[in-house]
CSV table of C-alpha atoms in Angstrom, one decimal:
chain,number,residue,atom,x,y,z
A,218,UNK,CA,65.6,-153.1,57.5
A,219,UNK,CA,68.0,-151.3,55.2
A,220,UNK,CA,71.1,-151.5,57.9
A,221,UNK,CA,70.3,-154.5,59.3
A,222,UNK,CA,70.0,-156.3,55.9
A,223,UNK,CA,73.8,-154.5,55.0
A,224,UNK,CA,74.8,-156.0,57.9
A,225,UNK,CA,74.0,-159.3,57.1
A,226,UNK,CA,74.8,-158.9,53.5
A,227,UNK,CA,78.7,-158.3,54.8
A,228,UNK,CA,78.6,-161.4,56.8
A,229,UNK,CA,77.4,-163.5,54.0
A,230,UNK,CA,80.6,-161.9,52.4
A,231,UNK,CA,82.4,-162.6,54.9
A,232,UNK,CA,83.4,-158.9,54.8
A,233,UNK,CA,83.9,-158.7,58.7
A,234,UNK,CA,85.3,-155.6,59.0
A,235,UNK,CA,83.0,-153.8,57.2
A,236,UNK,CA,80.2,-155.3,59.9
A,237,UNK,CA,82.3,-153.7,62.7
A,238,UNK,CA,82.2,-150.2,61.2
A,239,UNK,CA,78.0,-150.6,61.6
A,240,UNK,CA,78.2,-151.5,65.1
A,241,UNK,CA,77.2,-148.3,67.5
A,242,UNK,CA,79.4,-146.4,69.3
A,243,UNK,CA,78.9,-148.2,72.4
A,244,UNK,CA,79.3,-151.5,71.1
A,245,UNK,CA,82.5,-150.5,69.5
A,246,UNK,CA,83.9,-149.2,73.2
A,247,UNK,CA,82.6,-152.3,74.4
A,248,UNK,CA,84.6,-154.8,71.6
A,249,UNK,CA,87.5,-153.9,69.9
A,250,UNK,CA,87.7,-154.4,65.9
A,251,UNK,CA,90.5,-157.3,66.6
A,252,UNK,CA,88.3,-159.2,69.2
A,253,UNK,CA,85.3,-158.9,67.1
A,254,UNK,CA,87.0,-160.3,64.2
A,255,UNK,CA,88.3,-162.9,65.9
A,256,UNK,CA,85.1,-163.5,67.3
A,257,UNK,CA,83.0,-164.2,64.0
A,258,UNK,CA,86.0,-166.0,62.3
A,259,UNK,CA,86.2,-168.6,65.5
A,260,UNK,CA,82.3,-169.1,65.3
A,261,UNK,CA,82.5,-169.6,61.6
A,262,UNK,CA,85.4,-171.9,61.6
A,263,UNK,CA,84.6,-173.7,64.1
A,264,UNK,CA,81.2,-174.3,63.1
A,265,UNK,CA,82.7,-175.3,59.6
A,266,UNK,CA,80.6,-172.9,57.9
A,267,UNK,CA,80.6,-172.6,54.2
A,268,UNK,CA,77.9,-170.7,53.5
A,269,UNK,CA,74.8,-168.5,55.2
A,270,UNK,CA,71.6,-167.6,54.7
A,271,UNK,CA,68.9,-165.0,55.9
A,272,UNK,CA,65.9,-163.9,55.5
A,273,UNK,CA,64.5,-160.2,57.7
A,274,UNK,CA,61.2,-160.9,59.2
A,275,UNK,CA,59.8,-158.2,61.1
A,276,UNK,CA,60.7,-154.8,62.0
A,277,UNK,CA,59.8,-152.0,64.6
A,278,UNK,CA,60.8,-148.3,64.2
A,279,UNK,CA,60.8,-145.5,66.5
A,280,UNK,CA,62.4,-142.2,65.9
A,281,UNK,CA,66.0,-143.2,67.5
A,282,UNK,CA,66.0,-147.3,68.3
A,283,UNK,CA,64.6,-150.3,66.5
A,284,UNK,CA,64.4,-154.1,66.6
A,285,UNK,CA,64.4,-155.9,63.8
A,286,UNK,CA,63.5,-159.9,63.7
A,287,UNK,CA,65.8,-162.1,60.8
A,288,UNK,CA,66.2,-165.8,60.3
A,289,UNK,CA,69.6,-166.5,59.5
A,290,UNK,CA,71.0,-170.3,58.5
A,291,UNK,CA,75.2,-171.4,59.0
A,292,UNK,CA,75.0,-174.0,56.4
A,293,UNK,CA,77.7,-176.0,57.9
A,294,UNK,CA,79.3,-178.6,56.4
A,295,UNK,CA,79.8,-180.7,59.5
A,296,UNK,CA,76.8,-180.2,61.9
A,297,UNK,CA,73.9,-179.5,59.2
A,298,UNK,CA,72.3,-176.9,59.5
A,299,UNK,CA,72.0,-174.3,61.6
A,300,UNK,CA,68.6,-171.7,61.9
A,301,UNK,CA,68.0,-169.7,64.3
A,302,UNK,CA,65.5,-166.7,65.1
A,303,UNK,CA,67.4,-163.8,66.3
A,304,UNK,CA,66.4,-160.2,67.2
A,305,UNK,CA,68.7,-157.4,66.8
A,306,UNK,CA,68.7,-153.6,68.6
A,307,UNK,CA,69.1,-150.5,66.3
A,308,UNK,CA,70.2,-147.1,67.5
A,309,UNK,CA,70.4,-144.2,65.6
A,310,UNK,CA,73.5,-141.7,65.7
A,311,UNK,CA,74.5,-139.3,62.9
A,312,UNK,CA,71.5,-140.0,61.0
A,313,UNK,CA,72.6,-143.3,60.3
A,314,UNK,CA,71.3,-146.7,61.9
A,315,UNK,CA,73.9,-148.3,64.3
A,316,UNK,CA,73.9,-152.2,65.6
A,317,UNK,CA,73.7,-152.9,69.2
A,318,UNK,CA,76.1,-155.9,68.8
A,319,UNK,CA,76.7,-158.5,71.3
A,320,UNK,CA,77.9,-162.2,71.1
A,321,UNK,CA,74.1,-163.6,70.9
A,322,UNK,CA,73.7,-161.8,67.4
A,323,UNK,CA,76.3,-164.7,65.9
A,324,UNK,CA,74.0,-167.4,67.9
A,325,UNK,CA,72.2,-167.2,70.7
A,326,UNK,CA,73.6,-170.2,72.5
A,327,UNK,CA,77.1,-167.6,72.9
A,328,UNK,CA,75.5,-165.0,75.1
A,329,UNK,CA,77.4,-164.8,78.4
A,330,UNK,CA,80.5,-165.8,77.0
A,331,UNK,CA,80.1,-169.5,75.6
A,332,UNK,CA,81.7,-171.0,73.0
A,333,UNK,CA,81.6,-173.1,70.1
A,334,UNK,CA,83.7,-176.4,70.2
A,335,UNK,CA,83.9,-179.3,67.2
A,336,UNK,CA,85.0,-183.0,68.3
A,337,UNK,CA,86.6,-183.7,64.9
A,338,UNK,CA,86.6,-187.5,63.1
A,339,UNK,CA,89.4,-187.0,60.7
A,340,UNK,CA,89.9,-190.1,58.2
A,341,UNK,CA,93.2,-191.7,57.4
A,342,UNK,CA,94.4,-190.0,53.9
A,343,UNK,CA,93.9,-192.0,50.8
A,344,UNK,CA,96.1,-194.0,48.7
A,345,UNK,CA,97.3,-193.4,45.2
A,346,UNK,CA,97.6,-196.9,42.7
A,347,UNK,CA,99.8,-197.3,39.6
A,348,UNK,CA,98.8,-199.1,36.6
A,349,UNK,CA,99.8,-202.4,38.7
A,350,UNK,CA,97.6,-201.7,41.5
A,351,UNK,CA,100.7,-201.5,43.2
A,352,UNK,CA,100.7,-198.1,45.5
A,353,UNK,CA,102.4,-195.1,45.2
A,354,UNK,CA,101.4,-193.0,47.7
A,355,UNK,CA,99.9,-194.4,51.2
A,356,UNK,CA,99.7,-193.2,54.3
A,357,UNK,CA,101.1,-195.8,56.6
A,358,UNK,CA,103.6,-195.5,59.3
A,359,UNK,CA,106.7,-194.4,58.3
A,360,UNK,CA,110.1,-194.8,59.6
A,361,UNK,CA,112.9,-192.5,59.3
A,362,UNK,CA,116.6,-193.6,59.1
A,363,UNK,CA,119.7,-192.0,60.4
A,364,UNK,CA,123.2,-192.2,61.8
A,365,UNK,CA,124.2,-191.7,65.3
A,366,UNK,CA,128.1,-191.4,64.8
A,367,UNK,CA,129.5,-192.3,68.1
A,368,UNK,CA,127.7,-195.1,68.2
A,369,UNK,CA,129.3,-196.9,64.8
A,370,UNK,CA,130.3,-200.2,65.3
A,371,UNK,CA,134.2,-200.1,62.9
A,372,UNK,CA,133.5,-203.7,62.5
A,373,UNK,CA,130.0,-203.2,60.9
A,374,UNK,CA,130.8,-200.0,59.0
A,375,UNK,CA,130.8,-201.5,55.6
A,376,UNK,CA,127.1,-203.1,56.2
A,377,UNK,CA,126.2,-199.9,57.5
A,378,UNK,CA,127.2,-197.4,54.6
A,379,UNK,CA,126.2,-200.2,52.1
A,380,UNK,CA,122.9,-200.9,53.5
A,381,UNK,CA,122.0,-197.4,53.7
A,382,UNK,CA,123.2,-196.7,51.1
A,383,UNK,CA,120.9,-198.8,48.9
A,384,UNK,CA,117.8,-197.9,50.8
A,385,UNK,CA,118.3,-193.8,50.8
A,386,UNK,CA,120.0,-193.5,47.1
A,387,UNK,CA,123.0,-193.0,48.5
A,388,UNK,CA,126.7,-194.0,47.4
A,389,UNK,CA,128.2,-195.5,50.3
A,390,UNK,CA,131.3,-193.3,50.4
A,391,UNK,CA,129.0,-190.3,50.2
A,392,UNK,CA,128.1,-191.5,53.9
A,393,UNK,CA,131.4,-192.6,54.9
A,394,UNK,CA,131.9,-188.9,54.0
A,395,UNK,CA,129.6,-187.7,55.9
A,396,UNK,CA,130.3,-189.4,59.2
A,397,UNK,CA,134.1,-188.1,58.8
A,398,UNK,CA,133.4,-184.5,58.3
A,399,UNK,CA,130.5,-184.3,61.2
A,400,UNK,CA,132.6,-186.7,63.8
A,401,UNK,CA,131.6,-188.1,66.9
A,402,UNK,CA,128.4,-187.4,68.7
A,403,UNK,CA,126.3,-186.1,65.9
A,404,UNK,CA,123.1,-187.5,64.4
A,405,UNK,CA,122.7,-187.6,60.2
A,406,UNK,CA,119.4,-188.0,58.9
A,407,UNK,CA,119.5,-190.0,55.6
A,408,UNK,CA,116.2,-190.7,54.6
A,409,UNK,CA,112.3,-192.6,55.3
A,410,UNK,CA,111.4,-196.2,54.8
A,411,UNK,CA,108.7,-198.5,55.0
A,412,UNK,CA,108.0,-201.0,58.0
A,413,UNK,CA,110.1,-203.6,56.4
A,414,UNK,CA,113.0,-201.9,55.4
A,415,UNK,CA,113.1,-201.0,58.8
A,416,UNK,CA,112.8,-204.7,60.4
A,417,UNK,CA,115.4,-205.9,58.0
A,418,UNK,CA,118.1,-203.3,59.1
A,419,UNK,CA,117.3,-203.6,62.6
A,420,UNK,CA,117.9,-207.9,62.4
A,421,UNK,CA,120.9,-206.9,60.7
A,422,UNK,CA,122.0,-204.1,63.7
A,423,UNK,CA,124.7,-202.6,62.3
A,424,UNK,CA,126.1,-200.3,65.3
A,425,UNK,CA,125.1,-196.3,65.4
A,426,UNK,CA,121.6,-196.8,62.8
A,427,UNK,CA,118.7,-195.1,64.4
A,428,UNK,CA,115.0,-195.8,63.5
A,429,UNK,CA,112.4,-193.8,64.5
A,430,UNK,CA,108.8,-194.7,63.6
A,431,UNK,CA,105.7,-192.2,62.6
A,432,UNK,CA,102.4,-191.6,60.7
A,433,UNK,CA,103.9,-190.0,57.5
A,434,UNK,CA,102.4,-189.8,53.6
A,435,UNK,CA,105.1,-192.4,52.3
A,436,UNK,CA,106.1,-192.3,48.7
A,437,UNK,CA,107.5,-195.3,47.4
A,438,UNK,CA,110.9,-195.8,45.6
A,439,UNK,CA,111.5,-192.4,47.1
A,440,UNK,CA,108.7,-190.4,45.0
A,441,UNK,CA,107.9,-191.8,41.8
A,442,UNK,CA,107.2,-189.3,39.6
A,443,UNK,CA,106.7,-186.6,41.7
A,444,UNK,CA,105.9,-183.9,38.9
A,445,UNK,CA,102.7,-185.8,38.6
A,446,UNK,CA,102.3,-187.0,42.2
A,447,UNK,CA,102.4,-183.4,43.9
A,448,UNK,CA,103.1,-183.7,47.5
A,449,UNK,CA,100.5,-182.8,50.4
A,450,UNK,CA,101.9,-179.3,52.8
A,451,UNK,CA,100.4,-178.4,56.0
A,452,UNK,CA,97.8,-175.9,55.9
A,453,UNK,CA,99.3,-172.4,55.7
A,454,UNK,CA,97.5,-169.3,58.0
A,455,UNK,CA,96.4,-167.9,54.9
A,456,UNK,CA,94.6,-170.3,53.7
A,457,UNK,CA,93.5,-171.6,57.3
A,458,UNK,CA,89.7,-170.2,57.0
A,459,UNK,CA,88.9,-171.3,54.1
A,460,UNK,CA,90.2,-175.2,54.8
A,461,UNK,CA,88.4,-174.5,58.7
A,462,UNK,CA,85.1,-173.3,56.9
A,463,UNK,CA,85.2,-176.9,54.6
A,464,UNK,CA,85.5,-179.5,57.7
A,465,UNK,CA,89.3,-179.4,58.5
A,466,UNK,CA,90.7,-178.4,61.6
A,467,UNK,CA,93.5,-177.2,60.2
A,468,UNK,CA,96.5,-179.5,61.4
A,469,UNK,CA,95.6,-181.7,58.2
A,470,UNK,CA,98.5,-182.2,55.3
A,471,UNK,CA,96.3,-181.3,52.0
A,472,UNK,CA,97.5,-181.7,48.2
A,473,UNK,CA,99.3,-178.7,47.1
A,474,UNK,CA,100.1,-179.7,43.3
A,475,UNK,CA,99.8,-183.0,40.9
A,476,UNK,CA,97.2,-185.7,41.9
A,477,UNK,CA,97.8,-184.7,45.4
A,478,UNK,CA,96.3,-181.4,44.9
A,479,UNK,CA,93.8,-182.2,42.1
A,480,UNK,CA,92.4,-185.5,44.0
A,481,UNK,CA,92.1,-183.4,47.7
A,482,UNK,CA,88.2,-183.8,47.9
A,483,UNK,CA,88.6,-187.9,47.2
A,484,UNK,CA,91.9,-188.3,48.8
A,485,UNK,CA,90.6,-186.5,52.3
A,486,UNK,CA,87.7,-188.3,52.5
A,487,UNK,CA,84.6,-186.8,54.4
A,488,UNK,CA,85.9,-185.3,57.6
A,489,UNK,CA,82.9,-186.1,60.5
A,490,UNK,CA,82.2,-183.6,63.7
A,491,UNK,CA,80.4,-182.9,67.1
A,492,UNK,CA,79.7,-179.0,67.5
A,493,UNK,CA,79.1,-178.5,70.9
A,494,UNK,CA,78.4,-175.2,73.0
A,495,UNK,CA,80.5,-174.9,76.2
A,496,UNK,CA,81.0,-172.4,79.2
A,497,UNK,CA,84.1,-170.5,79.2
A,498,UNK,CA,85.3,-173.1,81.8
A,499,UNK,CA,85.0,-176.1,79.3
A,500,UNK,CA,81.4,-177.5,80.3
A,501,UNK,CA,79.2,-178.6,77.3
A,502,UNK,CA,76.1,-177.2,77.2
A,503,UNK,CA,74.7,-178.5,74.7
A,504,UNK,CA,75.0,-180.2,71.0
A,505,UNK,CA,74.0,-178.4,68.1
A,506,UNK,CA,75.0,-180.9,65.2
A,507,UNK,CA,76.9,-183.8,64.2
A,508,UNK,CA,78.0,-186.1,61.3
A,509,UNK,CA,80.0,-189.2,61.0
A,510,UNK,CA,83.4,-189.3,58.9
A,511,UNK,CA,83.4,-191.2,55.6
A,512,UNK,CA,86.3,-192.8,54.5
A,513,UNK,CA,88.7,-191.7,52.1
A,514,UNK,CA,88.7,-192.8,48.1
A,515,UNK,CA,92.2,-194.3,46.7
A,516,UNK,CA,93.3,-192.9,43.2
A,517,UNK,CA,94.2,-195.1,40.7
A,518,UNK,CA,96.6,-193.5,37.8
A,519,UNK,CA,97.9,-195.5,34.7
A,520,UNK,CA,101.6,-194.4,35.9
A,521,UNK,CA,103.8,-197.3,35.5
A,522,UNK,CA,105.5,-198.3,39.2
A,523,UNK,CA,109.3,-199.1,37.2
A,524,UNK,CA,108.8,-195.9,35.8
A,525,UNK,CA,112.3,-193.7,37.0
A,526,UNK,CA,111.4,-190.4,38.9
């Protein structure tokens, strides 16, 4: 009981590597350390696992093997939870009790080589309001502006650099200069927009502007206040696991400082999920849990929208 409750002790820990220096010596010729970390961190994350639980049940001795019988629960945060009744092999080498580890010891459903997939609902990002109820953060599509420069119409210059200039913050010879010094053939990125601002420089075509729409976090009047704001980052790999093990799948933007970062758990909303068991060619095997996505909250601030950044 003594091993076996260490074992699971350093899983609860998520102390992985000190799990694969209890496994016997010919589960550890049979696994490497690397695959058997990558093993328990792909089951945990994908799972969305944030916290476990076990109890040890039963346990039978004889001088150089045992079994011992524990419950164990993945409390996950997107398929509920998750019990299961599993029976692990002890060997004895040096003195010292030794796991027989195999794949059905993170859940049985992965003996043989399945895996653990999550169908991910991921909910649009929330907004954040000024005092006027006027937004200052959304995510909406975004467009982003730019100059192709051997496509400049000489007669529409002028509307061009002026235009542009007004919408990115800009002065207008500061793009003139630009063009010069890059020449023909070269795209300049100047700066995002809103649906709008797009429409109303495409009616006016002025020759070599390029638009190209996407999905963005758009802050208006190009970031008000952005000390208090923050700004949203893609995940980084070091903080991957921990975002996995909450109900991202890790290709989300999160807050990283200001009201971005502080607001994450309202601005994110409630991610939903499917967890599914699959063959290593794909099939699904079966369903072990599910929840549905809630949408996000907007924040409301008493920031002023005229307010300069």
């Amino acid at each position: 009981r003594a091993a076996m409750t260490e074992f699971l002790e350093a899983l609860k820990n998520n102390d992985l590597t000190a799990m694969y220096a209890m496994l016997s010596s010919e589960s550890r010729a049979a696994v490497t350390q690397d695959v058997f970390l990558t093993k328990y961190n792909d089951a945990l994350n994908t799972m969305s696992a944030a916290d476990i639980e076990y109890s040890i049940n039963s346990s039978l001795l004889s001088p150089d093997a045992a079994e011992v019988a524990y419950n164990i629960i993945y409390k996950t945060v997107l398929a509920g939870d998750l019990q299961r009744d599993i029976v692990a092999h002890l060997v004895k080498e040096d003195g010292a009790w030794k796991v027989q580890w195999d794949d059905s010891l993170i859940l049985p459903e992965l003996a043989g080589g399945n895996q653990l997939a999550m169908e991910y609902s991921i909910p649009a990002r929330g907004d954040i309001y000024g005092r006027e109820v006027l937004p200052i953060v959304s995510q909406a599509d975004a467009f982003a502006f730019g100059i192709q420069t051997d496509q400049i119409d000489l007669e529409m210059i002028n509307t061009l650099v002026t235009d542009l200039g007004k919408l990115c913050g800009y002065d207008p010879e500061y793009i003139r200069d630009q063009i010069d010094a890059a020449g023909p053939g070269w795209y300049l990125p100047m700066c995002e927009g809103t649906r709008a601002e797009a429409q109303r420089l495409l009616s006016i075509n002025p020759g070599g502007l390029v638009v190209a729409d996407y999905q963005s976090r758009y802050y208006y009047d190009t970031g008000l206040a952005p000390q208090a704001v923050g700004f949203t980052l893609s995940i980084s790999p070091e903080q991957l696991n921990e975002y996995r093990r909450l109900g991202y799948d890790g290709s989300e933007k999160v807050g990283a400082q200001g009201i971005e970062k502080w607001a994450e758990d309202y601005l994110a909303g409630q991610h939903g999920g499917i967890l599914r068991v699959v063959t290593p060619t794909g099939q699904i095997l079966a369903t072990l849990g599910q929840s549905s996505p809630q949408p996000a909250d907007s924040v409301y601030l008493t920031l002023n929208n005229n307010m300069q950044s």
